[in-house]
Coordinates of C-alpha atoms in Angstrom, one line a residue:
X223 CA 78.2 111.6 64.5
X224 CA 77.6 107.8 64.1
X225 CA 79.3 104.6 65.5
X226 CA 80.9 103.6 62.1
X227 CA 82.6 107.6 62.2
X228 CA 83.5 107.4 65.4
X229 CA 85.3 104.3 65.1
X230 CA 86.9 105.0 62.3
X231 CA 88.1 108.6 63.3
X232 CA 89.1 106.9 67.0
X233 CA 91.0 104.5 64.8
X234 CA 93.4 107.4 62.9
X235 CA 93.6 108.9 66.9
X236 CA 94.9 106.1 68.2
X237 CA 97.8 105.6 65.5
X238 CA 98.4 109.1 65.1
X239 CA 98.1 111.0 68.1
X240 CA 98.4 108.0 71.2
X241 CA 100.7 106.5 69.0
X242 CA 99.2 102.9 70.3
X243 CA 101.0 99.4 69.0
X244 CA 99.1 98.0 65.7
X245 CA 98.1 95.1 68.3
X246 CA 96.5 97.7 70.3
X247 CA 95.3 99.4 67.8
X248 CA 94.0 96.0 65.5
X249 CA 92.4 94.8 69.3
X250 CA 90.5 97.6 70.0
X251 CA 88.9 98.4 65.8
X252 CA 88.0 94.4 66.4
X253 CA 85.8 94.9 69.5
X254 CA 84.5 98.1 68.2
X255 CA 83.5 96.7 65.1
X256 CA 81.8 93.6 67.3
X257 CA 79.7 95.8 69.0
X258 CA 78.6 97.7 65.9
X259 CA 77.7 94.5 64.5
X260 CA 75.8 93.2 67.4
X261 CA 73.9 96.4 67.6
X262 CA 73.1 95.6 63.8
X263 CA 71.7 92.5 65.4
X264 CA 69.6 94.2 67.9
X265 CA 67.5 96.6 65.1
X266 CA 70.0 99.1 65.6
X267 CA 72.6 99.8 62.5
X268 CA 74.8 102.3 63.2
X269 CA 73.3 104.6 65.6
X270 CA 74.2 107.8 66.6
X271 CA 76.7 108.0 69.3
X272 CA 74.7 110.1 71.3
X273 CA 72.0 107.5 71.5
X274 CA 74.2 104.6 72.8
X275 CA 73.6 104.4 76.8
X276 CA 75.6 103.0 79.5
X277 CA 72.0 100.5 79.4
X278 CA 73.2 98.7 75.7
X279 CA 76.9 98.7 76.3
X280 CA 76.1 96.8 79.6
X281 CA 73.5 94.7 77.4
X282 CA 76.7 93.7 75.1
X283 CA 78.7 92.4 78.1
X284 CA 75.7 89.9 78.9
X285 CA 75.4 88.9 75.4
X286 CA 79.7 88.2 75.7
X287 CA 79.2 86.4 78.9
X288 CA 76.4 84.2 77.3
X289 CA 78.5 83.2 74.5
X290 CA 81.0 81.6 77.5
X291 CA 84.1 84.2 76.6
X292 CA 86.4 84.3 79.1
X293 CA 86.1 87.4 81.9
X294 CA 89.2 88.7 80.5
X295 CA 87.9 88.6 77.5
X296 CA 85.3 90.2 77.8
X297 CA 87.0 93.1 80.0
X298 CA 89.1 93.8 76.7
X299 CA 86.4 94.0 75.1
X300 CA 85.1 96.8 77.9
X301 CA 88.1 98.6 77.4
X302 CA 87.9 99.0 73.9
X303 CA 84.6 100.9 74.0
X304 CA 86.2 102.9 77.1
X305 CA 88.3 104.2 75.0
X306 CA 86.2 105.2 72.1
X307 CA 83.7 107.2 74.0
X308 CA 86.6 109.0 76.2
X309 CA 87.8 110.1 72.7
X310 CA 84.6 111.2 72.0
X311 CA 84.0 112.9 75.3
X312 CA 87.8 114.4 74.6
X313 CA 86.2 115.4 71.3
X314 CA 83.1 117.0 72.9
X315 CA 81.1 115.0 70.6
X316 CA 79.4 113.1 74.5
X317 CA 79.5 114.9 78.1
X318 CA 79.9 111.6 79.6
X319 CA 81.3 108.3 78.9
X320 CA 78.7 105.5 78.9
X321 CA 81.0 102.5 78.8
X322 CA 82.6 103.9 82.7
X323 CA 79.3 103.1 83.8
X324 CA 79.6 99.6 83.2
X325 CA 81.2 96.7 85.8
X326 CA 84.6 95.1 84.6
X327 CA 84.0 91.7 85.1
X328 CA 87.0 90.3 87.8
X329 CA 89.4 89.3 85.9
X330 CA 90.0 85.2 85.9
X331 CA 93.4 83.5 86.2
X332 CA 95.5 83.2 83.1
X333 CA 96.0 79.7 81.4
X334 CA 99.3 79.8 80.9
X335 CA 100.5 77.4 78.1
X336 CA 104.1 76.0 79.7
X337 CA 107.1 75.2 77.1
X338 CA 109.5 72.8 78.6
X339 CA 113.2 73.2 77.9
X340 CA 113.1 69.8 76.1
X341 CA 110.2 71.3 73.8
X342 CA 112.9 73.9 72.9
X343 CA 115.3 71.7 72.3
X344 CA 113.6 69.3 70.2
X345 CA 112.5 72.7 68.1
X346 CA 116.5 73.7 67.8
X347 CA 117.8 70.8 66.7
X348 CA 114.5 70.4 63.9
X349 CA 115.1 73.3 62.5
X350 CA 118.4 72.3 61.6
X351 CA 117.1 69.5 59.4
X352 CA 114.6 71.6 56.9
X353 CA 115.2 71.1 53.1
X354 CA 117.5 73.7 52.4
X355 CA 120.9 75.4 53.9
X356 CA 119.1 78.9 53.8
X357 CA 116.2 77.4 55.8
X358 CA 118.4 75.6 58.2
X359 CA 120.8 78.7 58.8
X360 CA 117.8 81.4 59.1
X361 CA 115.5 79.7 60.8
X362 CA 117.8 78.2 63.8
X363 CA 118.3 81.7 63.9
X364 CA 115.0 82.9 64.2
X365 CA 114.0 80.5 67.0
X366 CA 117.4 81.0 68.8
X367 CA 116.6 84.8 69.2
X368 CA 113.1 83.6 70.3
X369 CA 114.0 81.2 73.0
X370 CA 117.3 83.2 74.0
X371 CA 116.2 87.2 73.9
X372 CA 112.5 86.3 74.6
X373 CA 111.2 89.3 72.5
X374 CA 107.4 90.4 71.9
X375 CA 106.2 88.8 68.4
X376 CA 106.2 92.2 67.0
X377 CA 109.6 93.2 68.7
X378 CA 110.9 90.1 67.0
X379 CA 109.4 90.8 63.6
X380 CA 111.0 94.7 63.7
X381 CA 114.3 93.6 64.1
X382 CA 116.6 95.0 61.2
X383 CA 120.4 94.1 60.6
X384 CA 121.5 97.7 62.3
X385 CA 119.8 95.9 65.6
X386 CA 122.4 93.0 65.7
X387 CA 125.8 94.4 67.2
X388 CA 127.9 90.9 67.2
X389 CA 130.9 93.0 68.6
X390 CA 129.1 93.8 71.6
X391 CA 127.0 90.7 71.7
X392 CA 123.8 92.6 72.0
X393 CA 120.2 93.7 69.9
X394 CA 118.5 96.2 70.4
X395 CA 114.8 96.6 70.3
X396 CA 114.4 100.0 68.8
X397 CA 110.6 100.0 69.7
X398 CA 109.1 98.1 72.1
X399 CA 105.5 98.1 73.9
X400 CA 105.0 101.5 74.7
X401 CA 107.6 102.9 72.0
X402 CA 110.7 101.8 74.2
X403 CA 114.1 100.9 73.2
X404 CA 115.8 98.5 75.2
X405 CA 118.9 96.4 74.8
X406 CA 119.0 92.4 75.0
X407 CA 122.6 90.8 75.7
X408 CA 123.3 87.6 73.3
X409 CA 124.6 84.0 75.0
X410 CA 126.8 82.2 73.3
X411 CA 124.4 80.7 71.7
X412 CA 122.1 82.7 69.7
X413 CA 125.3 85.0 69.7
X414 CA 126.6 82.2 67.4
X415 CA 123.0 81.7 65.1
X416 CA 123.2 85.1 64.2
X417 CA 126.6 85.3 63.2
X418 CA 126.2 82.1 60.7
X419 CA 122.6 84.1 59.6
X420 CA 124.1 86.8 59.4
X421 CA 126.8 86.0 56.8
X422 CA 124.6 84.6 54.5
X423 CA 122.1 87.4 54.9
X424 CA 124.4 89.8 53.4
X425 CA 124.6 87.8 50.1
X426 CA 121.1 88.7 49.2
X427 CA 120.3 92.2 48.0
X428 CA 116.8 93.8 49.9
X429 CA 114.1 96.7 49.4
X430 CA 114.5 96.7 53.3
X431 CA 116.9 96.2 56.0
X432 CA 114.6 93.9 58.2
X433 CA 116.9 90.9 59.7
X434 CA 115.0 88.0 58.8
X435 CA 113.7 87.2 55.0
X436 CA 111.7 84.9 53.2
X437 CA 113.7 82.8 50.3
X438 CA 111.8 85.7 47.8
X439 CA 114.0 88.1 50.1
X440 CA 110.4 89.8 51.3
X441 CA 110.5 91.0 55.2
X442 CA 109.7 88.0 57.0
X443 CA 106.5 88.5 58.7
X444 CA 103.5 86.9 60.7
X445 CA 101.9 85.0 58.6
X446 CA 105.5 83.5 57.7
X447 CA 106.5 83.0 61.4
X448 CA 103.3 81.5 62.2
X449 CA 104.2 79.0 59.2
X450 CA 107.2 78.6 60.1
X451 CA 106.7 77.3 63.6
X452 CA 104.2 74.9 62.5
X453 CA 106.4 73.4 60.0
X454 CA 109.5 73.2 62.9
X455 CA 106.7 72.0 65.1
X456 CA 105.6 69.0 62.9
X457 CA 109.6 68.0 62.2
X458 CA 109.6 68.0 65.9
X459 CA 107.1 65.5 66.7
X460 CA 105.1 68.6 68.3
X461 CA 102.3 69.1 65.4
X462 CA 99.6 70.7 66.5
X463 CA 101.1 71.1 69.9
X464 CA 99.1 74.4 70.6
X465 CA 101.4 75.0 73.7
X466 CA 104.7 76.4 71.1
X467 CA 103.4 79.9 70.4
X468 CA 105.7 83.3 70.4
X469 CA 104.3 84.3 73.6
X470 CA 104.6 81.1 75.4
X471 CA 108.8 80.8 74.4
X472 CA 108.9 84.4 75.7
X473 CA 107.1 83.0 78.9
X474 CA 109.7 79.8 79.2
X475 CA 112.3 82.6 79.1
X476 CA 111.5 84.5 81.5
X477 CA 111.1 81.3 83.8
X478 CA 114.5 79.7 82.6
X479 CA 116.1 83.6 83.7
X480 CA 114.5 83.0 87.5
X481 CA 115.3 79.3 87.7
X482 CA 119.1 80.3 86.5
X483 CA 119.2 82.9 89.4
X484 CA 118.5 86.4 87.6
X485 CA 117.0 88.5 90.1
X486 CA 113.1 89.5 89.3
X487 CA 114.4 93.5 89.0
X488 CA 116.8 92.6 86.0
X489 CA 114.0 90.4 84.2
X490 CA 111.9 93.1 84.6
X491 CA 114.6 95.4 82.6
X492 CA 115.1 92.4 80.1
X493 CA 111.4 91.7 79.3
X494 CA 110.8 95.5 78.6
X495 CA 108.1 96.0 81.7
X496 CA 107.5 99.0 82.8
X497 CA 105.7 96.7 86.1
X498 CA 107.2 94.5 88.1
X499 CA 103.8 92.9 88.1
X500 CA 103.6 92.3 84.8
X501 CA 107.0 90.3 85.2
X502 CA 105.4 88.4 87.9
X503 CA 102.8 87.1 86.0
X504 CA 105.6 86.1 83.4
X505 CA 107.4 83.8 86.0
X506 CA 106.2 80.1 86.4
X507 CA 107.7 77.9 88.9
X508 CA 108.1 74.0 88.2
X509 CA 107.5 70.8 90.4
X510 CA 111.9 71.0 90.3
X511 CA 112.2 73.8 91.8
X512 CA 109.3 73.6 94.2
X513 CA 110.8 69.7 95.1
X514 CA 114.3 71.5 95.8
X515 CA 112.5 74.0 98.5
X516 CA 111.0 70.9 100.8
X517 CA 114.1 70.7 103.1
X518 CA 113.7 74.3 103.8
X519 CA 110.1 73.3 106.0
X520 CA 111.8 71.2 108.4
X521 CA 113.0 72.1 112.2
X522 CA 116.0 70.7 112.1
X523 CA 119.6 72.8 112.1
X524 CA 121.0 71.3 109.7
X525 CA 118.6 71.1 106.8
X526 CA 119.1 74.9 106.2
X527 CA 120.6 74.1 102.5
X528 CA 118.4 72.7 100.0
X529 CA 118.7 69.2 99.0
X530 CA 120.5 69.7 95.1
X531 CA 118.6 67.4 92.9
X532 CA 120.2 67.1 89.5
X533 CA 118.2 68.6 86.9
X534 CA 117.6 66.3 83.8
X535 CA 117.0 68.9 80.8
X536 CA 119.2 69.3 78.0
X537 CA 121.3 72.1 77.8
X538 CA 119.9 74.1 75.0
X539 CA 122.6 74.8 72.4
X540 CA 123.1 75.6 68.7
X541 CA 125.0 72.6 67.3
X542 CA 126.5 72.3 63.3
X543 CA 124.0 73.1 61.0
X544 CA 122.4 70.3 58.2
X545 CA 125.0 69.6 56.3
X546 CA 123.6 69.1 52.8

């Protein structure tokens, strides 16, 4: 068997039988397909699996690290090929897998992007003000249940009308990272986003039952969201403002949950992690809170209660839609 087989026929696996997310899945074909390219590059086009070594895979990594990607990066990149010759070795087409030979690079800090509750709010009240009532109405909608229920891109992009229960204020994410359902409890006011969406949603006729549409009533995907946000962005004063990205609102979430009071266990639950570590990571805390904490250093009896300092951001809130 070669490397272009394998990867394709670890590709159909993975969907099929591991049942992996299409980012997992898309992630892992793209560093496959690097390596087989860079292999290319070395005299070597598509070899036979049984001639790659634990001696060129480790080869790869250098030639990642000399390019300056990111340790993390390049661990993904490890990972991938892990996982194509442990299907191989499940396969019986190798004895041994080649790529566990190889050092994962320690993993470097995250840069964490932060979105301020004024950035939020600034991108609420601009997509009220875009050049058409349907626009207005869906896409206030679309960024409230982004900044509110802080789903996963993909979680977001699933969503169907059946997932919407106004009655009991709550969506559900039917399948999640890892193929998990959870439900996500509305505030007041994405609760009230929806509903407005909602009612003019049902006045177009759909193939599909996906919640959010484009104005040619297709499912509103990626590509659109990713439009989208730069166009809100740009009415925001934010353009090109690389900080305002789907995972980075989940992040501010998560962060606005902790500052709020939610306890770290019922995050956890809300975010969909099956780690409390992986919540951890989520949760950033900001010069206010760690100003409020000061008083809590001090000998002194009586500075046992933090000193409350009023917190200047705006309430987020869905106001009247544009009227036109």
């Amino acid at each position: 068997m070669v490397l272009s087989e394998a990867i394709r026929d670890f590709g159909e696996y993975a969907r099929h039988e591991l049942g992996h997310s299409a980012s997992t899945y898309y992630t892992y074909r793209t560093w496959q397909r690097s390596f087989a390219r860079w292999l290319e590059e070395q005299g070597l086009p598509d070899p036979p699996v049984q001639e790659i070594g634990d001696s060129l895979i480790r080869r790869f990594s250098y030639a990642l690290s000399g390019r300056k990607l990111r340790p993390r990066t390049i661990r993904a990149a490890l990972h991938a090929l892990r996982a194509l010759f442990s299907y191989l070795v499940r396969m019986k087409a190798l004895s041994l897998n080649p790529a566990m030979e190889v050092r994962l690079p320690k993993k470097d800090a995250a840069t964490r992007l932060l979105v301020t509750d004024e950035d939020l709010a600034l991108l609420l009240d601009a997509a009220g003000k875009q050049g058409s009532d349907f626009r207005c109405v869906r896409d206030r909608a679309i960024l409230a249940v982004l900044i509110f229920c802080g789903l996963r891109r993909q979680e977001f992009l699933d969503l169907t009308v059946a997932s919407i229960t106004l009655a009991d204020q709550s969506l559900l994410v039917q399948q999640g990272k890892g193929k998990k359902s959870r439900t996500v409890y509305l505030c007041e006011e994405v609760e009230t986003a929806l509903r407005e969406w909602l009612a003019l949603r049902q006045k177009f006729t759909c193939a599909h039952s996906y919640l959010f549409i484009t104005e040619g009533r297709r499912h509103f995907g990626e590509r659109s969201l990713a439009t989208l946000l730069e166009e809100v962005k740009a009415i925001a004063g934010l353009k090109g403002d690389p900080r305002i990205k789907p995972h980075s609102i989940r992040h501010a979430a998560a962060t606005r949950l902790l500052r709020n009071g939610a306890d770290i266990r019922s995050i956890q639950t809300w975010l969909g992690h099956s780690q409390l570590q992986t919540t951890a990571i989520y949760l950033h805390t900001d010069e206010q809170q760690v100003r409020k904490i000061a008083p809590l250093a001090s000998l002194r009896k009586d500075a046992e209660e933090p000193v409350r300092i009023p917190s200047e951001r705006p309430r987020l809130v869905i106001g009247p839609r544009r009227k036109r």
